[in-house]
Each structure stands twice: as C-alpha cells, then as structure tokens.
PDB file of C-alpha atoms in Angstrom:
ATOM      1  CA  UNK W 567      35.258 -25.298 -39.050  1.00  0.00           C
ATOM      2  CA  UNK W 568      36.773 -28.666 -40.011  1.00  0.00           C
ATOM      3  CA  UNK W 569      34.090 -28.787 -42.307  1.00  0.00           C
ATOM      4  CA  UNK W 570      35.163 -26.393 -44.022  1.00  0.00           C
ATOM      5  CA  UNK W 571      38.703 -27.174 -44.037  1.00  0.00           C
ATOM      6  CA  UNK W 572      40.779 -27.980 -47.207  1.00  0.00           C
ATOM      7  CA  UNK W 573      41.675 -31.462 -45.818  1.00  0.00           C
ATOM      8  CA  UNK W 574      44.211 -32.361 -48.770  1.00  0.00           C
ATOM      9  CA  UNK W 575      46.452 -29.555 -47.952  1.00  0.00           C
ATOM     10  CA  UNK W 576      46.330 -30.476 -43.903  1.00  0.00           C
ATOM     11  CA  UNK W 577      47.214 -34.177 -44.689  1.00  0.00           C
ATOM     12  CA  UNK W 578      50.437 -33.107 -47.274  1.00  0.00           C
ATOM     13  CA  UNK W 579      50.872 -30.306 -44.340  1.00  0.00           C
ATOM     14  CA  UNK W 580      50.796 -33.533 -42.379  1.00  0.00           C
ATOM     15  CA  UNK W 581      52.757 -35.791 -44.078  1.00  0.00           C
ATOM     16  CA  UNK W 582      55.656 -33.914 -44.461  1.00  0.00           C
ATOM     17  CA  UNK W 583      55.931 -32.752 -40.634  1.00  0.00           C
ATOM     18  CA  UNK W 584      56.010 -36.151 -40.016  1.00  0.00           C
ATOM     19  CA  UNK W 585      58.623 -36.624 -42.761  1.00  0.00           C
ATOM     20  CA  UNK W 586      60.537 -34.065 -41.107  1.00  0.00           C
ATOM     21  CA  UNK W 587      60.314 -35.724 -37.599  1.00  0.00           C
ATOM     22  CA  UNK W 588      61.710 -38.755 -38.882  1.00  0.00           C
ATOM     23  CA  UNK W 589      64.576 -36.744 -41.034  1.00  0.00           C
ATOM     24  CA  UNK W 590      65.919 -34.358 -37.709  1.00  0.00           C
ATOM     25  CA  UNK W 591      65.665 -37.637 -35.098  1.00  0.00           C
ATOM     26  CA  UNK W 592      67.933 -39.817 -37.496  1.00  0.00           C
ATOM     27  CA  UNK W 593      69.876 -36.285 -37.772  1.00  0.00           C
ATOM     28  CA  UNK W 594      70.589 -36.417 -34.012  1.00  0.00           C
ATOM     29  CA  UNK W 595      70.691 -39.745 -33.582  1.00  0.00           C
ATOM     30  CA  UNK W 596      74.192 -40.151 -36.557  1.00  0.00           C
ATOM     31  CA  UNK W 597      75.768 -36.164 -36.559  1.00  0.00           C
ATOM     32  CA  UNK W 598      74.783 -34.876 -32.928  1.00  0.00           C
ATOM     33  CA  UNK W 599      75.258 -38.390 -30.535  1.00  0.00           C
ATOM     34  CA  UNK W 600      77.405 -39.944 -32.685  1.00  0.00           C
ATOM     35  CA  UNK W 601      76.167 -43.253 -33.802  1.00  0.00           C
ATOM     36  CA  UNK W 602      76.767 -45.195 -37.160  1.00  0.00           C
ATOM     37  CA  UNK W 603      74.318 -45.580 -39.978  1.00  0.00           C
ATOM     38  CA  UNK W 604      74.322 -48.141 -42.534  1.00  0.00           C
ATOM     39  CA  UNK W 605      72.812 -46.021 -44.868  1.00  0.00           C
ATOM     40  CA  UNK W 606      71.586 -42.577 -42.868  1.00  0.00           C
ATOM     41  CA  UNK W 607      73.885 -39.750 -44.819  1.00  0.00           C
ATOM     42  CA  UNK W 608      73.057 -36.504 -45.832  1.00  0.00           C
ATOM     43  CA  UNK W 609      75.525 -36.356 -48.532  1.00  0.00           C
ATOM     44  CA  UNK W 610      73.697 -39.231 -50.003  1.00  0.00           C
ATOM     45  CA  UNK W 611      71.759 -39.177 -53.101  1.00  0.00           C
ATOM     46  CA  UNK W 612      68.532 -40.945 -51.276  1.00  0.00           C
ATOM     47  CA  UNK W 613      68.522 -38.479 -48.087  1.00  0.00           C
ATOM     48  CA  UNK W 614      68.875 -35.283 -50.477  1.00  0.00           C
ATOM     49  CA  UNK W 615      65.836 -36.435 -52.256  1.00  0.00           C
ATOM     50  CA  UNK W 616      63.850 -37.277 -48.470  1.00  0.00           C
ATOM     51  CA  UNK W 617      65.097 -33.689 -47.219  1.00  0.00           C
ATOM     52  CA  UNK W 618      64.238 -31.682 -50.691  1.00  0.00           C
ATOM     53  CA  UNK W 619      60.771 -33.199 -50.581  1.00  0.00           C
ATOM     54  CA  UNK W 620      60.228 -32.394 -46.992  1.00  0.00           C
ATOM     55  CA  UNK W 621      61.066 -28.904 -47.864  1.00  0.00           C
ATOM     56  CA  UNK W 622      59.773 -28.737 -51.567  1.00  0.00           C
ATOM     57  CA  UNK W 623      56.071 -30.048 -50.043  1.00  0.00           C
ATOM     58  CA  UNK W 624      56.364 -27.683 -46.631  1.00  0.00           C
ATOM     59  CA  UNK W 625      57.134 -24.457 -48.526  1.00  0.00           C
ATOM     60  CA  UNK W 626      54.361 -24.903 -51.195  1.00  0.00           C
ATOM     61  CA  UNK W 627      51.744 -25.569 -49.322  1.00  0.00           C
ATOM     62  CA  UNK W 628      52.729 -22.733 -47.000  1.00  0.00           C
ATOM     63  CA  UNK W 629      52.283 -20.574 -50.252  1.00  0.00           C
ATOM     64  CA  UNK W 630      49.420 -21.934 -50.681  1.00  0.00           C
ATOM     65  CA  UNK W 631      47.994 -21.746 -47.429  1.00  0.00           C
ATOM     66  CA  UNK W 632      48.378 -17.988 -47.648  1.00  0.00           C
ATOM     67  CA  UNK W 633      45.594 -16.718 -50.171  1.00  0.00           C
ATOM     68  CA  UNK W 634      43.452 -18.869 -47.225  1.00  0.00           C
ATOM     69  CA  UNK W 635      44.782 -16.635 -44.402  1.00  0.00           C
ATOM     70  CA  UNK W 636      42.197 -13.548 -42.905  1.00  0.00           C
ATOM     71  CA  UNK W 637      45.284 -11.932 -41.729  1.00  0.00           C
ATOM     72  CA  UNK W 638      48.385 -13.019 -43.046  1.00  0.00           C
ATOM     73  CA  UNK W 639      50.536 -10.407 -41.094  1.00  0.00           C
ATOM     74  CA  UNK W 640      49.485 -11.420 -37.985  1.00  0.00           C
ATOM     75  CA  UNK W 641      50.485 -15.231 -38.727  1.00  0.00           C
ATOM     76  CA  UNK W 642      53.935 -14.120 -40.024  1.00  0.00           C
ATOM     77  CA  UNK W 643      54.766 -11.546 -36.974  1.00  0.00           C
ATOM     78  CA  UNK W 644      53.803 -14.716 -34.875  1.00  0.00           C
ATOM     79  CA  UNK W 645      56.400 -16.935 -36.768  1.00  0.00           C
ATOM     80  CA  UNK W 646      58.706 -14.596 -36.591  1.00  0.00           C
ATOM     81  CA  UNK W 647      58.579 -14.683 -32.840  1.00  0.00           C
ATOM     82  CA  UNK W 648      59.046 -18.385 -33.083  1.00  0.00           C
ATOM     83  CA  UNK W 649      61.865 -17.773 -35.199  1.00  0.00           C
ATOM     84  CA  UNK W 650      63.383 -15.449 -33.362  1.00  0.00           C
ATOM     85  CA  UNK W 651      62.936 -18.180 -30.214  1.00  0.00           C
ATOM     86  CA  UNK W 652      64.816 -20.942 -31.913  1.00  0.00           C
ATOM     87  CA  UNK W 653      67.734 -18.862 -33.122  1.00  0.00           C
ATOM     88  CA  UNK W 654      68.044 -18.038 -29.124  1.00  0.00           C
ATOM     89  CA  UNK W 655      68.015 -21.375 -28.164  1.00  0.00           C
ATOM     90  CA  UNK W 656      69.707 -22.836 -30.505  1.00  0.00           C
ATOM     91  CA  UNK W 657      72.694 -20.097 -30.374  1.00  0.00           C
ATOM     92  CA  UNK W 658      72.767 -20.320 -26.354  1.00  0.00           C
ATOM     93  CA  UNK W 659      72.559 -23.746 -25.737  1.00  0.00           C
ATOM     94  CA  UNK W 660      73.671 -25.462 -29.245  1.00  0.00           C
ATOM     95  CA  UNK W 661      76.146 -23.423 -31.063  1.00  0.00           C
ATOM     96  CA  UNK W 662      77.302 -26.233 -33.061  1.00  0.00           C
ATOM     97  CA  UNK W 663      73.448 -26.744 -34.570  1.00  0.00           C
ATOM     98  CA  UNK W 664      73.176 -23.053 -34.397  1.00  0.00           C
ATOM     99  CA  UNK W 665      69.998 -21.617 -37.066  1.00  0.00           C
ATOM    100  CA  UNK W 666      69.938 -18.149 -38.217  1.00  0.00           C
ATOM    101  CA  UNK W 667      67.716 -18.085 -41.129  1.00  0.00           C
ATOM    102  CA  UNK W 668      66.138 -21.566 -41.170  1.00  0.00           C
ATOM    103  CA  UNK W 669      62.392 -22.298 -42.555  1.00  0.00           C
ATOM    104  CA  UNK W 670      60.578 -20.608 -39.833  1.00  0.00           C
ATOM    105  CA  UNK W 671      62.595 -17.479 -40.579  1.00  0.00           C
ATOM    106  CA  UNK W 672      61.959 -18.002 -44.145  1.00  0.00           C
ATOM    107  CA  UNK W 673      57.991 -18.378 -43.807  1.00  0.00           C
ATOM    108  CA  UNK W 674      57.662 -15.254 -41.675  1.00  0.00           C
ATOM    109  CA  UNK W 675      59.566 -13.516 -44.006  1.00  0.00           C
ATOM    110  CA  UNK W 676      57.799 -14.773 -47.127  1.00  0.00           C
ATOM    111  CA  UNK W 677      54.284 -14.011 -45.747  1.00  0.00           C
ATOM    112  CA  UNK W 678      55.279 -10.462 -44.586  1.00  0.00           C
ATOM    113  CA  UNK W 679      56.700  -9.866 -48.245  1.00  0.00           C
ATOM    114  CA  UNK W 680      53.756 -11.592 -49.943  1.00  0.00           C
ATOM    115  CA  UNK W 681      51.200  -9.397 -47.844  1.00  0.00           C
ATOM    116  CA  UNK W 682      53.120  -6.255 -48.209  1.00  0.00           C
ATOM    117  CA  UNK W 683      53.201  -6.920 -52.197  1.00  0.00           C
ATOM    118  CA  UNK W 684      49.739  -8.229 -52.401  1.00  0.00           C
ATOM    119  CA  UNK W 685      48.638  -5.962 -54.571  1.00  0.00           C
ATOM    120  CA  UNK W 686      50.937  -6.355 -57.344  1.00  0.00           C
ATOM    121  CA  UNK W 687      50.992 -10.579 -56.931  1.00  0.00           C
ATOM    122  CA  UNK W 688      47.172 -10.462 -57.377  1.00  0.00           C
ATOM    123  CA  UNK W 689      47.609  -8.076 -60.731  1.00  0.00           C
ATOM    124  CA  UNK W 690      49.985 -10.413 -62.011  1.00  0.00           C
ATOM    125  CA  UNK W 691      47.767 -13.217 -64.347  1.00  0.00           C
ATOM    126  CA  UNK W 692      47.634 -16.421 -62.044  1.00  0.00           C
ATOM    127  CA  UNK W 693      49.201 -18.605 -64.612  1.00  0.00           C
ATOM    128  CA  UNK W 694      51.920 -16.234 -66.242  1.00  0.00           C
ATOM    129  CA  UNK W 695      53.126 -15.621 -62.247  1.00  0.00           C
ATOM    130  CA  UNK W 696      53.434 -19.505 -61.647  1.00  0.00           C
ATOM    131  CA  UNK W 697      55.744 -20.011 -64.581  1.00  0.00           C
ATOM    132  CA  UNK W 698      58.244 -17.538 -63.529  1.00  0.00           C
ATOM    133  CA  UNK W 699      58.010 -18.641 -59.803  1.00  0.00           C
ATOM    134  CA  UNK W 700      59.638 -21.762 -61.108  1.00  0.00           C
ATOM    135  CA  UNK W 701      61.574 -20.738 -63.703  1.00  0.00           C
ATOM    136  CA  UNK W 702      63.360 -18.465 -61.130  1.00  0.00           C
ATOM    137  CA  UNK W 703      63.411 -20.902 -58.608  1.00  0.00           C
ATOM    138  CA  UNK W 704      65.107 -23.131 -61.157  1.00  0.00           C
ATOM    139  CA  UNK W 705      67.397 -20.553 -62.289  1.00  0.00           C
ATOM    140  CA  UNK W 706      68.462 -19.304 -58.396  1.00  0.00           C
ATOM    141  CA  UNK W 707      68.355 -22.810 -56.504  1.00  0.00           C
ATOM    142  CA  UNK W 708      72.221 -22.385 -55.948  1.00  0.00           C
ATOM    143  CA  UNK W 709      72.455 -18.957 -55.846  1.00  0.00           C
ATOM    144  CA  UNK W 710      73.411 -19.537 -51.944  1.00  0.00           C
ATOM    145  CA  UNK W 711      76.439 -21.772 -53.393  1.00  0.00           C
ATOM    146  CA  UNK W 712      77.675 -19.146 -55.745  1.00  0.00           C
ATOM    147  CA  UNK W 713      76.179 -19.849 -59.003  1.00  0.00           C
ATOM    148  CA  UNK W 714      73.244 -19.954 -61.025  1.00  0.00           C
ATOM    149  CA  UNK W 715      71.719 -23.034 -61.691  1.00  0.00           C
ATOM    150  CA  UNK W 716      69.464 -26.194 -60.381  1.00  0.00           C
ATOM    151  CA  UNK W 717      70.651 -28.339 -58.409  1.00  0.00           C
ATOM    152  CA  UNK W 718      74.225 -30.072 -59.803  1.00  0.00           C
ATOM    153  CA  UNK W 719      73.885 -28.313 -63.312  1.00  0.00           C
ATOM    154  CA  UNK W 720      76.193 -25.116 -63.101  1.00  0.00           C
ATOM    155  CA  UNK W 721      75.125 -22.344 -65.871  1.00  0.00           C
ATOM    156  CA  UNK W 722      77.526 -19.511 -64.280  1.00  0.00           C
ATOM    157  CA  UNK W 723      79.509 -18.131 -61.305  1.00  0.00           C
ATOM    158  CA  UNK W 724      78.266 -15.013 -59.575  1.00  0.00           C
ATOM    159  CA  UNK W 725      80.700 -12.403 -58.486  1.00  0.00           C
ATOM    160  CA  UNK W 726      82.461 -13.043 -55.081  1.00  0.00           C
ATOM    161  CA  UNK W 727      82.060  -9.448 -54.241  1.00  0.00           C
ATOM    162  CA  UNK W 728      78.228 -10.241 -54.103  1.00  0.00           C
ATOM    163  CA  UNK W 729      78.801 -12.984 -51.068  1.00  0.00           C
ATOM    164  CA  UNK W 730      81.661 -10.388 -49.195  1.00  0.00           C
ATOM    165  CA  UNK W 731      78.547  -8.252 -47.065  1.00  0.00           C
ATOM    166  CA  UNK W 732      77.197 -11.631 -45.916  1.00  0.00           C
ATOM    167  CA  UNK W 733      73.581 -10.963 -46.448  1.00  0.00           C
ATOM    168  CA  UNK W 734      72.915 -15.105 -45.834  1.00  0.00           C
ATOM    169  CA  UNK W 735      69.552 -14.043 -45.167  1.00  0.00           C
ATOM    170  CA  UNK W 736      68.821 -12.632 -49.225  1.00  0.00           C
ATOM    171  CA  UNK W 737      70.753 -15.707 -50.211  1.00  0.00           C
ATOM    172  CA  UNK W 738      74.311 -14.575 -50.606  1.00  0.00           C
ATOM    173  CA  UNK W 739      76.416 -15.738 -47.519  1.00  0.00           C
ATOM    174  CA  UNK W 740      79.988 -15.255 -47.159  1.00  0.00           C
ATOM    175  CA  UNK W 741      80.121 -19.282 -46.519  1.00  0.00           C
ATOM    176  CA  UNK W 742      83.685 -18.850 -44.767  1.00  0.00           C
ATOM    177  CA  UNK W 743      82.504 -17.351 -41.546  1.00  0.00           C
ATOM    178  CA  UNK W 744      78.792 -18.275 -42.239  1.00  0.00           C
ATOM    179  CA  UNK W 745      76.947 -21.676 -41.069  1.00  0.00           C
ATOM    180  CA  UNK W 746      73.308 -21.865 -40.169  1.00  0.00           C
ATOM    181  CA  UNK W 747      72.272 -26.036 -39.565  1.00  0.00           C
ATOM    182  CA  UNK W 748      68.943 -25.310 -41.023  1.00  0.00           C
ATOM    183  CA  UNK W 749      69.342 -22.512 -44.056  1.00  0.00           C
ATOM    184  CA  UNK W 750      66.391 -21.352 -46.296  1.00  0.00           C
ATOM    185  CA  UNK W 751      67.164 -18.037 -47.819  1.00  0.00           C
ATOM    186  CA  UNK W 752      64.541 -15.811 -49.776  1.00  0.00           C
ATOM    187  CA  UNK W 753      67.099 -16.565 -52.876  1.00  0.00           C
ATOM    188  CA  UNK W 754      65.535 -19.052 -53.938  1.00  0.00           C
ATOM    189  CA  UNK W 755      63.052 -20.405 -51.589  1.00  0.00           C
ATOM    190  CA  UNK W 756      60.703 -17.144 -51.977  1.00  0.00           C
ATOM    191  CA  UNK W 757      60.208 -17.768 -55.526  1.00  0.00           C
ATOM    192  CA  UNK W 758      58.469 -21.972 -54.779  1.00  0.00           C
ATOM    193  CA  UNK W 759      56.307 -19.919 -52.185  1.00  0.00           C
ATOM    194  CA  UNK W 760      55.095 -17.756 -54.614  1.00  0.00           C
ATOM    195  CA  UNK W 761      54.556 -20.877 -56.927  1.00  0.00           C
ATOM    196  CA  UNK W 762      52.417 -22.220 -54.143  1.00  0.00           C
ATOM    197  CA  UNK W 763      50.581 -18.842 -53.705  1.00  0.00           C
ATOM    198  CA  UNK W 764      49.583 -18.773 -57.898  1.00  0.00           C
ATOM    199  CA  UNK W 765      49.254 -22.257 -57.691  1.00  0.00           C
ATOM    200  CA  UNK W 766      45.731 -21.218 -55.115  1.00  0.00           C
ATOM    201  CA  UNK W 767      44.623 -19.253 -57.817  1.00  0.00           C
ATOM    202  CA  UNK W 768      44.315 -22.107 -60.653  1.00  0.00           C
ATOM    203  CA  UNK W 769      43.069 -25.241 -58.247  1.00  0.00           C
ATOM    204  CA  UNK W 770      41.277 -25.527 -54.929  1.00  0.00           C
ATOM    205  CA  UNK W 771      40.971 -29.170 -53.688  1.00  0.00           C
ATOM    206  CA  UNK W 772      37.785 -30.102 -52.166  1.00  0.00           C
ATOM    207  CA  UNK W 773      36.391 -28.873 -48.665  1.00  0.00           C
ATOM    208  CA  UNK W 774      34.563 -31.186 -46.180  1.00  0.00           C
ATOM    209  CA  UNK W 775      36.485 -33.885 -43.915  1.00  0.00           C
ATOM    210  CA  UNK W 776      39.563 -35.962 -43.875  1.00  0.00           C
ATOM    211  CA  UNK W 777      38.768 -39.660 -45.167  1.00  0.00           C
ATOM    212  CA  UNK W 778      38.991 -41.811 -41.762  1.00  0.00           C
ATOM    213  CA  UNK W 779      42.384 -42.850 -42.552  1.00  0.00           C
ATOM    214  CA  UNK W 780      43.964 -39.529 -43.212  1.00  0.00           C
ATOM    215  CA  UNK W 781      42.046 -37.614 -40.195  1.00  0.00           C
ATOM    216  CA  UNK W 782      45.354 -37.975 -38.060  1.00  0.00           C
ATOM    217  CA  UNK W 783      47.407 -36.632 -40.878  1.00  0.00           C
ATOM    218  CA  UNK W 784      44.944 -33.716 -41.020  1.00  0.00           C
ATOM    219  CA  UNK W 785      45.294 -33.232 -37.483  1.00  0.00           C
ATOM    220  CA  UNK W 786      48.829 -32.558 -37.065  1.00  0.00           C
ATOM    221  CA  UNK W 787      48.712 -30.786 -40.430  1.00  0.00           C
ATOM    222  CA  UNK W 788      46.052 -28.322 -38.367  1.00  0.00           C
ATOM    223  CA  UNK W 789      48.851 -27.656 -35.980  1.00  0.00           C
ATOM    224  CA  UNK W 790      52.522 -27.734 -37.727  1.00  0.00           C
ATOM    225  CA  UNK W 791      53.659 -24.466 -36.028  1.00  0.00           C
ATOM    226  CA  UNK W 792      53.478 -25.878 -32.279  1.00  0.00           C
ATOM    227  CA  UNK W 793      54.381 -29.392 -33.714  1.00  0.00           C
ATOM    228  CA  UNK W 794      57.209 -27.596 -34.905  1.00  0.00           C
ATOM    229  CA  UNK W 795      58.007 -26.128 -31.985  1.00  0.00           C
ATOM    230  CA  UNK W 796      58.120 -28.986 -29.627  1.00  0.00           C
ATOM    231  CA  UNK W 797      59.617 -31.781 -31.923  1.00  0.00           C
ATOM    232  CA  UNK W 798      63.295 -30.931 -30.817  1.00  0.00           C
ATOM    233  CA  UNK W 799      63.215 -30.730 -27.210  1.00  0.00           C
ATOM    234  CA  UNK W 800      61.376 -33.761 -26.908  1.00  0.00           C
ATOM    235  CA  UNK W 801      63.271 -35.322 -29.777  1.00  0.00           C
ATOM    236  CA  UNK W 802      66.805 -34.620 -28.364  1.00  0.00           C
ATOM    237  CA  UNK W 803      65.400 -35.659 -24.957  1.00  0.00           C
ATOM    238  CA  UNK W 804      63.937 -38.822 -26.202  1.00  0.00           C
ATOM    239  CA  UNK W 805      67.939 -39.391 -28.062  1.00  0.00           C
ATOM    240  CA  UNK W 806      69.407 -38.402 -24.907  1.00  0.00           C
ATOM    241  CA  UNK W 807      68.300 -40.977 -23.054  1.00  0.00           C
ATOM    242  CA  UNK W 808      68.245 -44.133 -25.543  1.00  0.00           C
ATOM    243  CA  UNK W 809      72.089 -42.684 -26.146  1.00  0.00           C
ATOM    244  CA  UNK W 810      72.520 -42.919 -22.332  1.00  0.00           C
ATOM    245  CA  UNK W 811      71.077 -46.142 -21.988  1.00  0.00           C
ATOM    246  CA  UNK W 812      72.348 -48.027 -25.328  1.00  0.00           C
TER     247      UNK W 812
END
C-alpha cells in the first residue's frame, strides 16, 4: 500500500502538520500562559504568512486528497465526529479558546458537499473549474470580515443585514457576539478545496516511496487526523508543566 502511495502529497500533508504543531505550541505558550515573545505575534506580518501557509497547504491537499478517496462520505461523517469532539471540549473545558467551525469542521463539511455535488464538479472541464476556484476564493477571502476582497485590498462592503442571522458557519458571522479561536468558513475556504480537487484532475505526482529523508514526513502525513487529534492535549500538557516549572 505505501507503494502505491502518492508520497509528495503525504510529505506537504506532513510538513504542514508539523508547521501547525509549531504555530498552536508558540500560540499557548504567548496568548494562553502568558509569556513574552520577542517576535511571536499573530498580528504580525511574518506569523500571518506562517499561519496562511499552514492553512493554504492543509486545505489543498485535502482537496486534493479527495478524488483519491473510495468513500469520501464515510471519511467526512468521521471528521465530523472529530469535529463535533473538539467543539465539546473545547466549549466545556476552554471557553476562552472555544472552536465552532474550525478546519476540521470545514473539511467534513467540504467533503460531504464535494461528494454530494460530484456529479456536477466532474462535468465541469478540469481547467475552466480551477480558475474560478481561485478567482472566487480571491474575490470572497474577507467575506467573513464584511467585504469583498483578498486579503488587505477592499473592493466593497457587503450589507450588514447579511451578517445579522449569524450563519458564521457559511461565512457571514455577526462578529459582535461571535468568536470561534480557530474559524474556517465554507465562504471562502470551500472554493481553495475545490482548487485542490481540479487541481487532481490536471497533475498526479509520482507513486512509489518516500525518498529516505522525507519517509518521516510521509509518515505523519499518513496519519494527520489522529495527529490532529492528540497535538493539544499533549501540547497544553507539555506547556503546563514547563509554565509550572519556569
């Protein structure tokens, strides 16, 4: 079976878990226990760049990784479930980092959309249907702010009355009573999965083995969803206890 693997997309799978490891300790580490950073801030231009490639890379490949799936529906009702464990957990025992529609929430819900509109995606001409992936994505990333546009670069406001129902999990949250700490909506983050998805339909990397090197970038890339799972228990453990001891 490893044979057979796409080993490029486990080692970018991989590589940005990792990434993401590092991002949500130094995350605890400054916002949740407290301690100074020289140069850790999320409002800075350098960790907005780290955290939009950690999500960027993640969310492709996951688009990708679908057209590979035997049974997508199953894999998105089963991180869904995991989804729907870390919005208990986080709610019950830390409101303050509460997540209500983070990237797990996100993934299940783009692979049950995606399977349930199969049909039409795979009518739509591979090329033609990556273009307006990212052109939409472009157009929508700040949809979730209140305007179109990318990034920084404001083309128009939206109507407030959009944002007053707070559906934060389409995209439009009434950000005065809403917070999630980790917040993906389908608006836009559906549209870069669907880029990954056409993307599977224009290049396939090569099968076979991980060179040496990579193999134990492949190998948590084979496992991000219990990776996932773990990394913040034994994170904030691990925090705890160098904050109790430093």
């Amino acid at each position: 079976m490893t044979a057979k693997r796409l080993w490029l997309l486990d080692v970018l799978r991989g590589a940005a878990l990792l990434n993401m490891l590092a991002y949500h300790a130094l995350y605890d580490w400054v916002y949740v226990f407290g301690h100074v950073s020289s140069w850790y801030d999320i409002g800075a231009a350098g960790c907005h760049v780290w955290q939009q490639y950690i999500c960027w890379s993640f969310i492709l490949v996951s688009g990708y990784s679908f057209t590979l799936a035997r049974r997508p529906w199953k894999n998105g009702l089963l991180v869904a479930g995991c989804a729907v464990v870390l919005t208990v957990v986080t709610v019950g025992f830390m409101p303050s980092e509460s997540i209500w529609f983070g990237v797990l929430h996100l993934n299940a819900a783009a692979v049950l959309l995606s399977w349930a509109l199969r049909p039409l995606l795979e009518k739509c001409p591979a090329g033609l249907g990556l273009a307006v992936s990212a052109l939409l994505f472009v157009l929508t990333n700040q949809v979730p702010q209140g305007y179109l546009g990318f990034e920084t670069l404001r083309l128009c406001a939206l109507p407030k009355a959009w944002y007053s129902p707070n559906w934060f999990w389409l995209g439009l949250p009434d950000l005065t009573k809403f917070y999630s700490a980790d917040y993906f909506p389908l608006i836009p983050w559906l549209f870069l999965f669907w880029c990954g998805l056409f993307l599977a339909r224009l290049w396939q990397p090569r099968a076979g083995l991980a060179p040496r090197v990579l193999r134990p970038l492949a190998l948590v890339g084979r496992h991000t969803l219990l990776v996932y799972m773990l990394h913040q228990p034994v994170l904030y453990g691990a925090l705890w206890l160098g904050h109790a001891l430093s």
